[in-house]
PDB file of C-alpha atoms and ligand atoms in Angstrom:
ATOM      1  CA  MET A   1       0.000   0.000   0.000  1.00 73.00           C
ATOM      2  CA  SER A   2       1.448   3.386  -0.929  1.00 90.00           C
ATOM      3  CA  ARG A   3       1.639   5.929   1.863  1.00 97.00           C
ATOM      4  CA  ILE A   4      -0.292   9.196   1.867  1.00 98.00           C
ATOM      5  CA  ALA A   5       0.812  12.599   3.164  1.00 98.00           C
ATOM      6  CA  TYR A   6      -1.272  15.674   3.918  1.00 98.00           C
ATOM      7  CA  VAL A   7       0.452  18.790   2.534  1.00 98.00           C
ATOM      8  CA  ASN A   8      -1.182  22.208   2.792  1.00 97.00           C
ATOM      9  CA  GLY A   9      -4.758  21.095   2.238  1.00 97.00           C
ATOM     10  CA  ARG A  10      -4.202  18.081  -0.028  1.00 97.00           C
ATOM     11  CA  TYR A  11      -3.776  14.371   0.568  1.00 98.00           C
ATOM     12  CA  GLN A  12      -1.162  13.089  -1.855  1.00 97.00           C
ATOM     13  CA  ALA A  13       0.976  10.022  -2.482  1.00 98.00           C
ATOM     14  CA  LEU A  14       3.905  10.399  -0.069  1.00 96.00           C
ATOM     15  CA  ALA A  15       6.406   9.642  -2.828  1.00 95.00           C
ATOM     16  CA  ALA A  16       5.158  12.640  -4.828  1.00 94.00           C
ATOM     17  CA  ALA A  17       4.457  14.997  -1.921  1.00 96.00           C
ATOM     18  CA  CYS A  18       6.746  18.024  -1.700  1.00 95.00           C
ATOM     19  CA  VAL A  19       7.107  21.454  -0.180  1.00 95.00           C
ATOM     20  CA  ASN A  20       8.112  24.703  -1.849  1.00 97.00           C
ATOM     21  CA  VAL A  21      11.888  25.338  -1.874  1.00 97.00           C
ATOM     22  CA  GLU A  22      11.208  28.680  -0.164  1.00 98.00           C
ATOM     23  CA  ASP A  23       9.316  27.066   2.692  1.00 98.00           C
ATOM     24  CA  ARG A  24      10.855  28.500   5.848  1.00 98.00           C
ATOM     25  CA  GLY A  25      10.980  25.028   7.343  1.00 98.00           C
ATOM     26  CA  TYR A  26      13.298  23.978   4.530  1.00 97.00           C
ATOM     27  CA  GLN A  27      15.330  27.225   4.494  1.00 98.00           C
ATOM     28  CA  PHE A  28      15.659  28.006   8.211  1.00 98.00           C
ATOM     29  CA  SER A  29      14.129  25.044  10.101  1.00 97.00           C
ATOM     30  CA  ASP A  30      11.626  27.714  11.153  1.00 98.00           C
ATOM     31  CA  GLY A  31       8.855  25.472  12.393  1.00 98.00           C
ATOM     32  CA  VAL A  32       7.580  23.087  15.021  1.00 98.00           C
ATOM     33  CA  TYR A  33       6.358  19.507  15.120  1.00 98.00           C
ATOM     34  CA  GLU A  34       4.561  16.882  17.166  1.00 98.00           C
ATOM     35  CA  VAL A  35       4.652  13.083  17.167  1.00 98.00           C
ATOM     36  CA  CYS A  36       1.686  11.206  18.577  1.00 98.00           C
ATOM     37  CA  GLU A  37       1.427   7.480  19.192  1.00 97.00           C
ATOM     38  CA  VAL A  38      -1.324   5.644  17.317  1.00 98.00           C
ATOM     39  CA  ARG A  39      -2.615   2.533  19.033  1.00 96.00           C
ATOM     40  CA  GLY A  40      -5.451   0.428  17.735  1.00 95.00           C
ATOM     41  CA  GLY A  41      -6.016   3.214  15.204  1.00 95.00           C
ATOM     42  CA  ARG A  42      -6.614   5.764  17.993  1.00 96.00           C
ATOM     43  CA  LEU A  43      -4.508   8.788  18.887  1.00 97.00           C
ATOM     44  CA  ILE A  44      -2.803   8.655  22.279  1.00 97.00           C
ATOM     45  CA  ASP A  45      -2.811  11.866  24.329  1.00 97.00           C
ATOM     46  CA  GLU A  46      -3.917  14.032  21.401  1.00 97.00           C
ATOM     47  CA  ARG A  47      -5.129  16.814  23.697  1.00 97.00           C
ATOM     48  CA  ARG A  48      -1.761  17.118  25.447  1.00 97.00           C
ATOM     49  CA  HIS A  49       0.132  17.024  22.149  1.00 98.00           C
ATOM     50  CA  ILE A  50      -2.076  19.767  20.679  1.00 98.00           C
ATOM     51  CA  ASP A  51      -1.650  21.868  23.834  1.00 98.00           C
ATOM     52  CA  ARG A  52       2.142  21.548  23.558  1.00 98.00           C
ATOM     53  CA  LEU A  53       1.969  22.345  19.833  1.00 98.00           C
ATOM     54  CA  LYS A  54       0.038  25.551  20.575  1.00 98.00           C
ATOM     55  CA  ARG A  55       2.648  26.507  23.151  1.00 98.00           C
ATOM     56  CA  SER A  56       5.553  25.866  20.728  1.00 98.00           C
ATOM     57  CA  LEU A  57       3.782  27.912  18.026  1.00 98.00           C
ATOM     58  CA  ALA A  58       3.085  30.767  20.440  1.00 98.00           C
ATOM     59  CA  GLU A  59       6.718  30.848  21.641  1.00 98.00           C
ATOM     60  CA  LEU A  60       7.858  31.237  18.011  1.00 98.00           C
ATOM     61  CA  ARG A  61       4.975  33.558  17.056  1.00 98.00           C
ATOM     62  CA  ILE A  62       3.688  31.242  14.325  1.00 98.00           C
ATOM     63  CA  ALA A  63      -0.104  31.293  13.875  1.00 97.00           C
ATOM     64  CA  MET A  64      -2.158  28.144  14.448  1.00 97.00           C
ATOM     65  CA  PRO A  65      -2.952  27.248  10.815  1.00 97.00           C
ATOM     66  CA  MET A  66      -6.478  25.935  11.432  1.00 97.00           C
ATOM     67  CA  SER A  67      -8.830  25.214  14.300  1.00 96.00           C
ATOM     68  CA  GLU A  68      -7.959  22.442  16.743  1.00 96.00           C
ATOM     69  CA  ALA A  69     -11.006  20.528  15.537  1.00 96.00           C
ATOM     70  CA  ALA A  70      -9.882  20.771  11.903  1.00 97.00           C
ATOM     71  CA  LEU A  71      -6.362  19.680  12.860  1.00 98.00           C
ATOM     72  CA  GLY A  72      -7.832  16.686  14.678  1.00 97.00           C
ATOM     73  CA  VAL A  73      -9.740  15.742  11.510  1.00 98.00           C
ATOM     74  CA  VAL A  74      -6.556  15.964   9.397  1.00 98.00           C
ATOM     75  CA  LEU A  75      -4.570  13.834  11.876  1.00 98.00           C
ATOM     76  CA  ARG A  76      -7.285  11.155  11.936  1.00 98.00           C
ATOM     77  CA  GLU A  77      -7.789  11.193   8.185  1.00 98.00           C
ATOM     78  CA  THR A  78      -4.031  10.772   7.620  1.00 98.00           C
ATOM     79  CA  VAL A  79      -3.993   7.858  10.073  1.00 98.00           C
ATOM     80  CA  ARG A  80      -7.014   6.326   8.325  1.00 98.00           C
ATOM     81  CA  ARG A  81      -5.655   6.750   4.794  1.00 98.00           C
ATOM     82  CA  ASN A  82      -2.370   5.105   5.829  1.00 98.00           C
ATOM     83  CA  ARG A  83      -4.211   2.289   7.654  1.00 97.00           C
ATOM     84  CA  VAL A  84      -2.146   2.833  10.777  1.00 97.00           C
ATOM     85  CA  ARG A  85      -3.113   0.484  13.616  1.00 96.00           C
ATOM     86  CA  TRP A  86       0.002   0.832  15.725  1.00 96.00           C
ATOM     87  CA  GLY A  87       2.493   3.510  14.851  1.00 97.00           C
ATOM     88  CA  ILE A  88       2.880   7.261  14.825  1.00 98.00           C
ATOM     89  CA  VAL A  89       1.378  10.353  13.265  1.00 98.00           C
ATOM     90  CA  TYR A  90       3.787  13.235  12.555  1.00 98.00           C
ATOM     91  CA  LEU A  91       2.650  16.860  12.273  1.00 98.00           C
ATOM     92  CA  GLN A  92       4.866  19.728  11.162  1.00 98.00           C
ATOM     93  CA  ILE A  93       3.946  23.403  10.955  1.00 98.00           C
ATOM     94  CA  THR A  94       6.348  25.995   9.548  1.00 98.00           C
ATOM     95  CA  ARG A  95       6.192  29.768   9.187  1.00 98.00           C
ATOM     96  CA  GLY A  96       5.176  29.282   5.558  1.00 98.00           C
ATOM     97  CA  ILE A  97       6.538  30.169   2.155  1.00 98.00           C
ATOM     98  CA  ALA A  98       8.197  33.533   1.497  1.00 98.00           C
ATOM     99  CA  ARG A  99      11.135  35.056  -0.392  1.00 97.00           C
ATOM    100  CA  ARG A 100      14.239  34.138   1.588  1.00 97.00           C
ATOM    101  CA  ASP A 101      14.878  36.682   4.327  1.00 97.00           C
ATOM    102  CA  HIS A 102      15.780  35.810   7.922  1.00 98.00           C
ATOM    103  CA  ALA A 103      13.210  38.218   9.373  1.00 98.00           C
ATOM    104  CA  PHE A 104       9.585  37.081   9.563  1.00 98.00           C
ATOM    105  CA  PRO A 105       7.574  37.111   6.316  1.00 98.00           C
ATOM    106  CA  PRO A 106       4.708  39.621   5.882  1.00 96.00           C
ATOM    107  CA  PRO A 107       1.817  39.184   8.339  1.00 95.00           C
ATOM    108  CA  GLY A 108      -0.824  36.878   6.926  1.00 95.00           C
ATOM    109  CA  THR A 109       1.671  34.489   5.267  1.00 97.00           C
ATOM    110  CA  PRO A 110      -0.067  31.138   5.783  1.00 97.00           C
ATOM    111  CA  PRO A 111       1.869  28.570   7.834  1.00 98.00           C
ATOM    112  CA  SER A 112       2.665  25.304   6.018  1.00 98.00           C
ATOM    113  CA  VAL A 113       1.194  22.099   7.384  1.00 98.00           C
ATOM    114  CA  VAL A 114       2.465  18.587   6.702  1.00 98.00           C
ATOM    115  CA  VAL A 115       1.086  15.400   8.279  1.00 98.00           C
ATOM    116  CA  THR A 116       2.393  11.874   7.741  1.00 98.00           C
ATOM    117  CA  ALA A 117       1.599   8.605   9.504  1.00 98.00           C
ATOM    118  CA  ARG A 118       3.122   5.159   9.524  1.00 97.00           C
ATOM    119  CA  ASN A 119       2.855   1.783  11.136  1.00 97.00           C
ATOM    120  CA  MET A 120       5.686   0.636  13.397  1.00 96.00           C
ATOM    121  CA  ASP A 121       7.128  -2.807  13.930  1.00 94.00           C
ATOM    122  CA  LEU A 122       5.391  -3.941  17.113  1.00 90.00           C
ATOM    123  CA  ALA A 123       7.412  -7.167  17.464  1.00 92.00           C
ATOM    124  CA  ASN A 124      10.676  -5.249  17.187  1.00 93.00           C
ATOM    125  CA  ALA A 125       9.541  -2.706  19.798  1.00 93.00           C
ATOM    126  CA  GLU A 126       8.602  -5.499  22.209  1.00 93.00           C
ATOM    127  CA  ARG A 127      11.945  -7.196  21.649  1.00 95.00           C
ATOM    128  CA  GLN A 128      13.811  -3.966  22.359  1.00 94.00           C
ATOM    129  CA  SER A 129      11.872  -3.386  25.550  1.00 96.00           C
ATOM    130  CA  SER A 130      12.458  -6.921  26.778  1.00 96.00           C
ATOM    131  CA  GLU A 131      16.198  -6.766  26.008  1.00 97.00           C
ATOM    132  CA  GLY A 132      16.793  -3.109  26.940  1.00 98.00           C
ATOM    133  CA  VAL A 133      18.951  -0.662  25.010  1.00 98.00           C
ATOM    134  CA  ALA A 134      22.355   1.008  25.294  1.00 98.00           C
ATOM    135  CA  VAL A 135      22.920   4.766  25.515  1.00 98.00           C
ATOM    136  CA  ILE A 136      26.027   6.895  25.162  1.00 98.00           C
ATOM    137  CA  SER A 137      26.650  10.396  26.533  1.00 98.00           C
ATOM    138  CA  VAL A 138      27.472  13.455  24.420  1.00 98.00           C
ATOM    139  CA  PRO A 139      27.938  17.141  25.323  1.00 98.00           C
ATOM    140  CA  ASP A 140      24.698  19.133  25.158  1.00 98.00           C
ATOM    141  CA  ASN A 141      25.471  21.677  22.439  1.00 97.00           C
ATOM    142  CA  ARG A 142      21.880  22.763  21.744  1.00 98.00           C
ATOM    143  CA  TRP A 143      20.331  26.220  22.133  1.00 97.00           C
ATOM    144  CA  GLU A 144      18.706  27.264  25.426  1.00 96.00           C
ATOM    145  CA  ARG A 145      15.082  26.821  24.335  1.00 97.00           C
ATOM    146  CA  VAL A 146      14.809  23.096  23.707  1.00 98.00           C
ATOM    147  CA  ASP A 147      11.505  23.214  25.604  1.00 98.00           C
ATOM    148  CA  ILE A 148      10.103  24.398  22.243  1.00 98.00           C
ATOM    149  CA  LYS A 149       9.510  21.408  19.969  1.00 98.00           C
ATOM    150  CA  SER A 150      11.229  23.016  17.012  1.00 98.00           C
ATOM    151  CA  VAL A 151      12.292  21.183  13.854  1.00 98.00           C
ATOM    152  CA  SER A 152      15.837  22.569  14.347  1.00 98.00           C
ATOM    153  CA  LEU A 153      17.300  19.219  15.334  1.00 98.00           C
ATOM    154  CA  LEU A 154      20.841  19.195  13.966  1.00 98.00           C
ATOM    155  CA  PRO A 155      22.584  18.533  17.329  1.00 98.00           C
ATOM    156  CA  ASN A 156      20.007  15.792  17.988  1.00 98.00           C
ATOM    157  CA  VAL A 157      20.684  14.252  14.563  1.00 98.00           C
ATOM    158  CA  LEU A 158      24.452  14.232  15.164  1.00 98.00           C
ATOM    159  CA  ALA A 159      24.015  12.812  18.666  1.00 98.00           C
ATOM    160  CA  LYS A 160      21.752  10.002  17.437  1.00 98.00           C
ATOM    161  CA  GLN A 161      24.188   9.151  14.660  1.00 98.00           C
ATOM    162  CA  ALA A 162      27.058   9.017  17.181  1.00 98.00           C
ATOM    163  CA  ALA A 163      24.951   6.584  19.234  1.00 98.00           C
ATOM    164  CA  ARG A 164      24.244   4.405  16.196  1.00 98.00           C
ATOM    165  CA  GLU A 165      27.939   4.322  15.280  1.00 98.00           C
ATOM    166  CA  GLN A 166      28.721   3.075  18.791  1.00 98.00           C
ATOM    167  CA  GLY A 167      26.037   0.412  18.718  1.00 97.00           C
ATOM    168  CA  ALA A 168      23.712   2.344  21.033  1.00 98.00           C
ATOM    169  CA  ARG A 169      20.087   3.254  20.659  1.00 98.00           C
ATOM    170  CA  GLU A 170      20.153   6.728  22.183  1.00 98.00           C
ATOM    171  CA  ALA A 171      22.520   9.538  23.149  1.00 98.00           C
ATOM    172  CA  TRP A 172      22.056  11.383  26.432  1.00 98.00           C
ATOM    173  CA  PHE A 173      23.006  15.046  26.360  1.00 98.00           C
ATOM    174  CA  VAL A 174      25.173  16.220  29.277  1.00 98.00           C
ATOM    175  CA  ASP A 175      25.183  19.923  30.214  1.00 98.00           C
ATOM    176  CA  ARG A 176      28.222  22.036  31.183  1.00 96.00           C
ATOM    177  CA  GLN A 177      27.754  21.111  34.839  1.00 97.00           C
ATOM    178  CA  GLY A 178      28.087  17.431  33.943  1.00 98.00           C
ATOM    179  CA  ARG A 179      24.383  16.644  34.388  1.00 98.00           C
ATOM    180  CA  VAL A 180      22.168  14.733  31.986  1.00 98.00           C
ATOM    181  CA  THR A 181      19.497  16.871  30.330  1.00 98.00           C
ATOM    182  CA  GLU A 182      17.678  14.368  28.089  1.00 98.00           C
ATOM    183  CA  GLY A 183      18.099  12.045  25.132  1.00 98.00           C
ATOM    184  CA  SER A 184      18.301  13.156  21.506  1.00 98.00           C
ATOM    185  CA  SER A 185      14.634  12.206  21.073  1.00 98.00           C
ATOM    186  CA  THR A 186      13.625  10.962  24.525  1.00 98.00           C
ATOM    187  CA  ASN A 187      13.508  11.995  28.186  1.00 98.00           C
ATOM    188  CA  ALA A 188      16.009  10.331  30.536  1.00 98.00           C
ATOM    189  CA  TRP A 189      15.242   8.593  33.846  1.00 98.00           C
ATOM    190  CA  ILE A 190      16.960   6.550  36.532  1.00 98.00           C
ATOM    191  CA  VAL A 191      15.807   4.535  39.539  1.00 98.00           C
ATOM    192  CA  THR A 192      18.200   4.926  42.475  1.00 98.00           C
ATOM    193  CA  ARG A 193      19.426   2.050  44.666  1.00 97.00           C
ATOM    194  CA  GLU A 194      16.870   3.270  47.242  1.00 97.00           C
ATOM    195  CA  GLY A 195      14.080   2.909  44.648  1.00 97.00           C
ATOM    196  CA  ARG A 196      13.474   6.618  43.978  1.00 98.00           C
ATOM    197  CA  VAL A 197      12.599   7.521  40.399  1.00 98.00           C
ATOM    198  CA  VAL A 198      14.604  10.506  39.139  1.00 98.00           C
ATOM    199  CA  THR A 199      14.144  12.640  36.035  1.00 98.00           C
ATOM    200  CA  ARG A 200      15.328  16.148  35.275  1.00 98.00           C
ATOM    201  CA  HIS A 201      12.991  18.981  36.218  1.00 97.00           C
ATOM    202  CA  ALA A 202      11.215  20.407  33.167  1.00 97.00           C
ATOM    203  CA  ASP A 203      12.763  23.824  32.590  1.00 93.00           C
ATOM    204  CA  HIS A 204      14.051  25.291  29.307  1.00 94.00           C
ATOM    205  CA  ALA A 205      16.840  22.645  29.163  1.00 96.00           C
ATOM    206  CA  ILE A 206      14.564  19.733  28.212  1.00 98.00           C
ATOM    207  CA  LEU A 207      11.450  19.067  26.204  1.00 98.00           C
ATOM    208  CA  ARG A 208       8.568  18.422  28.575  1.00 98.00           C
ATOM    209  CA  GLY A 209       7.682  15.035  27.068  1.00 98.00           C
ATOM    210  CA  ILE A 210       4.031  14.068  26.961  1.00 98.00           C
ATOM    211  CA  THR A 211       5.103  10.518  27.805  1.00 98.00           C
ATOM    212  CA  ARG A 212       7.078  11.975  30.733  1.00 98.00           C
ATOM    213  CA  THR A 213       3.915  13.712  32.004  1.00 98.00           C
ATOM    214  CA  VAL A 214       1.863  10.509  31.820  1.00 97.00           C
ATOM    215  CA  VAL A 215       4.676   8.449  33.398  1.00 98.00           C
ATOM    216  CA  LEU A 216       4.623  10.876  36.349  1.00 98.00           C
ATOM    217  CA  ASP A 217       0.952   9.864  36.834  1.00 97.00           C
ATOM    218  CA  VAL A 218       1.844   6.158  36.630  1.00 97.00           C
ATOM    219  CA  ILE A 219       4.617   6.673  39.206  1.00 98.00           C
ATOM    220  CA  LYS A 220       2.126   8.334  41.546  1.00 97.00           C
ATOM    221  CA  ALA A 221      -0.426   5.554  41.047  1.00 96.00           C
ATOM    222  CA  HIS A 222       2.255   2.978  41.931  1.00 96.00           C
ATOM    223  CA  GLY A 223       3.131   4.878  45.108  1.00 97.00           C
ATOM    224  CA  LEU A 224       6.732   5.337  43.965  1.00 98.00           C
ATOM    225  CA  THR A 225       8.854   8.250  45.177  1.00 98.00           C
ATOM    226  CA  LEU A 226       9.731  10.795  42.506  1.00 98.00           C
ATOM    227  CA  GLU A 227      12.592  13.287  42.426  1.00 98.00           C
ATOM    228  CA  GLU A 228      12.555  15.884  39.652  1.00 98.00           C
ATOM    229  CA  ARG A 229      16.225  16.856  39.587  1.00 98.00           C
ATOM    230  CA  ALA A 230      19.325  16.566  37.464  1.00 98.00           C
ATOM    231  CA  PHE A 231      21.629  13.534  37.711  1.00 98.00           C
ATOM    232  CA  THR A 232      25.086  12.713  36.357  1.00 98.00           C
ATOM    233  CA  ILE A 233      26.213   9.874  34.104  1.00 98.00           C
ATOM    234  CA  GLU A 234      28.118   8.375  37.074  1.00 98.00           C
ATOM    235  CA  GLU A 235      24.954   8.363  39.187  1.00 98.00           C
ATOM    236  CA  ALA A 236      23.038   6.751  36.305  1.00 98.00           C
ATOM    237  CA  GLN A 237      25.705   4.058  35.861  1.00 98.00           C
ATOM    238  CA  ALA A 238      25.484   3.269  39.573  1.00 98.00           C
ATOM    239  CA  ALA A 239      21.655   3.305  39.583  1.00 98.00           C
ATOM    240  CA  ARG A 240      19.441   0.265  39.942  1.00 98.00           C
ATOM    241  CA  GLU A 241      17.677   1.022  36.665  1.00 98.00           C
ATOM    242  CA  ALA A 242      17.565   3.541  33.854  1.00 98.00           C
ATOM    243  CA  PHE A 243      15.057   4.127  31.093  1.00 98.00           C
ATOM    244  CA  ILE A 244      13.971   6.514  28.357  1.00 98.00           C
ATOM    245  CA  THR A 245      10.514   7.757  27.382  1.00 98.00           C
ATOM    246  CA  ALA A 246       8.980   9.096  24.164  1.00 98.00           C
ATOM    247  CA  ALA A 247       5.623   8.836  22.413  1.00 97.00           C
ATOM    248  CA  SER A 248       7.027   6.469  19.789  1.00 94.00           C
ATOM    249  CA  GLN A 249       8.616   4.144  22.358  1.00 94.00           C
ATOM    250  CA  ILE A 250       6.661   4.651  25.581  1.00 96.00           C
ATOM    251  CA  VAL A 251       9.080   3.363  28.253  1.00 97.00           C
ATOM    252  CA  LEU A 252      12.282   1.677  27.086  1.00 98.00           C
ATOM    253  CA  PRO A 253      14.705   0.184  29.642  1.00 98.00           C
ATOM    254  CA  VAL A 254      18.351   1.274  29.384  1.00 98.00           C
ATOM    255  CA  VAL A 255      20.809  -1.500  30.267  1.00 98.00           C
ATOM    256  CA  ARG A 256      24.161   0.089  29.323  1.00 98.00           C
ATOM    257  CA  ILE A 257      25.470   3.641  29.645  1.00 98.00           C
ATOM    258  CA  ASP A 258      28.781   4.458  27.957  1.00 98.00           C
ATOM    259  CA  GLY A 259      29.557   0.731  27.914  1.00 98.00           C
ATOM    260  CA  LYS A 260      28.877   0.129  31.645  1.00 98.00           C
ATOM    261  CA  PRO A 261      25.982  -2.118  32.656  1.00 98.00           C
ATOM    262  CA  VAL A 262      23.184  -0.546  34.698  1.00 98.00           C
ATOM    263  CA  GLY A 263      22.044  -2.658  37.664  1.00 94.00           C
ATOM    264  CA  ASN A 264      22.310  -6.307  36.677  1.00 94.00           C
ATOM    265  CA  GLY A 265      22.425  -5.369  32.982  1.00 96.00           C
ATOM    266  CA  ALA A 266      18.808  -6.392  32.328  1.00 97.00           C
ATOM    267  CA  PRO A 267      15.570  -4.350  32.149  1.00 97.00           C
ATOM    268  CA  GLY A 268      14.418  -3.349  35.619  1.00 96.00           C
ATOM    269  CA  LEU A 269      11.139  -3.982  37.417  1.00 97.00           C
ATOM    270  CA  VAL A 270      10.119  -0.312  37.644  1.00 98.00           C
ATOM    271  CA  ALA A 271      10.651   0.428  33.936  1.00 98.00           C
ATOM    272  CA  THR A 272       8.818  -2.757  33.006  1.00 97.00           C
ATOM    273  CA  ALA A 273       5.851  -1.903  35.255  1.00 97.00           C
ATOM    274  CA  LEU A 274       5.680   1.683  33.996  1.00 98.00           C
ATOM    275  CA  ARG A 275       5.653   0.443  30.411  1.00 97.00           C
ATOM    276  CA  ARG A 276       2.990  -2.149  31.163  1.00 96.00           C
ATOM    277  CA  ASP A 277       0.629   0.330  32.855  1.00 97.00           C
ATOM    278  CA  PHE A 278       1.288   3.389  30.695  1.00 97.00           C
ATOM    279  CA  HIS A 279      -1.885   3.112  28.620  1.00 96.00           C
ATOM    280  CA  LEU A 280      -4.078   2.834  31.711  1.00 95.00           C
ATOM    281  CA  HIS A 281      -3.151   6.484  32.332  1.00 96.00           C
ATOM    282  CA  ALA A 282      -2.842   7.880  28.783  1.00 93.00           C
ATOM    283  CA  GLU A 283      -5.881   9.196  26.888  1.00 86.00           C
ATOM    284  CA  ALA A 284      -6.978   7.408  23.711  1.00 88.00           C
ATOM    285  CA  THR A 285      -9.248   9.338  21.365  1.00 87.00           C
TER     286      THR A 285
HETATM  287  N1  LIG B 301      13.033  14.996  24.346  1.00 62.79           N
HETATM  288  C1  LIG B 301      13.278  15.196  23.044  1.00 62.79           C
HETATM  289  C2  LIG B 301      14.484  15.987  22.631  1.00 62.79           C
HETATM  290  C3  LIG B 301      12.404  14.688  22.056  1.00 62.79           C
HETATM  291  O1  LIG B 301      12.644  14.893  20.754  1.00 62.79           O
HETATM  292  C4  LIG B 301      11.281  13.921  22.485  1.00 62.79           C
HETATM  293  C5  LIG B 301      10.353  13.356  21.523  1.00 62.79           C
HETATM  294  O2  LIG B 301      10.463  13.528  20.334  1.00 62.79           O
HETATM  295  C6  LIG B 301      11.084  13.729  23.857  1.00 62.79           C
HETATM  296  C7  LIG B 301      11.977  14.284  24.762  1.00 62.79           C
HETATM  297  C8  LIG B 301       9.914  12.930  24.361  1.00 62.79           C
HETATM  298  O3  LIG B 301       8.717  13.648  24.158  1.00 62.79           O
HETATM  299  P1  LIG B 301       7.323  12.893  24.027  1.00 62.79           P
HETATM  300  O4  LIG B 301       7.183  12.020  25.223  1.00 62.79           O
HETATM  301  O5  LIG B 301       6.312  13.985  23.993  1.00 62.79           O
HETATM  302  O6  LIG B 301       7.382  12.108  22.754  1.00 62.79           O
END
């Protein structure tokens, strides 16, 4: 089945879909995006993703291109046309098409909207979660507003590639104080030897993951102790467990950090329980 993309009002074959060369997303990475899990054909935590999208747009002074209801229809229609049962839907909004000039285009320039959706390999995801994954650490060389879900992802791309080249699944960014901020496309967590769950506080130095927000609810429901604070790579290597979270992966246990095993080198009980119960706390619409 050929995939379908929504591009500025039209559903087209993905292979033929394109954007204007003067789209500001293409020229300046002047845009934002969201990725939502699709499960059983339904969108997971759509409301939270749209709320975060509106915040990212407002921070960059890009207009919401259509009503929330209309956006919801486009997301669902793209999922339907691609027959996605379990996978992701991707939404990107840029500041639109204009003659190349760094400053904003004239008021009223319509933002560009692209939506794609695809199935994911469920068996592979389950295998990864049962085996756990490796992460490496890299210096955090991103700008100071990574709380905005902008499509400017070059440091993230380079970090992920470095991870791949070292046989790891993810790269954890480490700030100038030697503390982990987050992964290149995930939030970072540890479980201390005392059983406390630790993740960095959500300031401008991390993206406030929607999965992170829901996992905080699962942690509460399980009566676990939470600490929202920074931690170092050394603390993570000495922890009982580590894991990463993102909409496309939910909760994924981390079993190696910079080549050192975490805990007994196998997925931990807390990460496994949080993954198992995640969808009891997420919203499906
Ligand atoms: N941090 C970064 C840098 C990301 O790119 C992502 C997801 O793409 C996340 C965290 C996790 O966010 P979410 O749980 O909303 O997918």
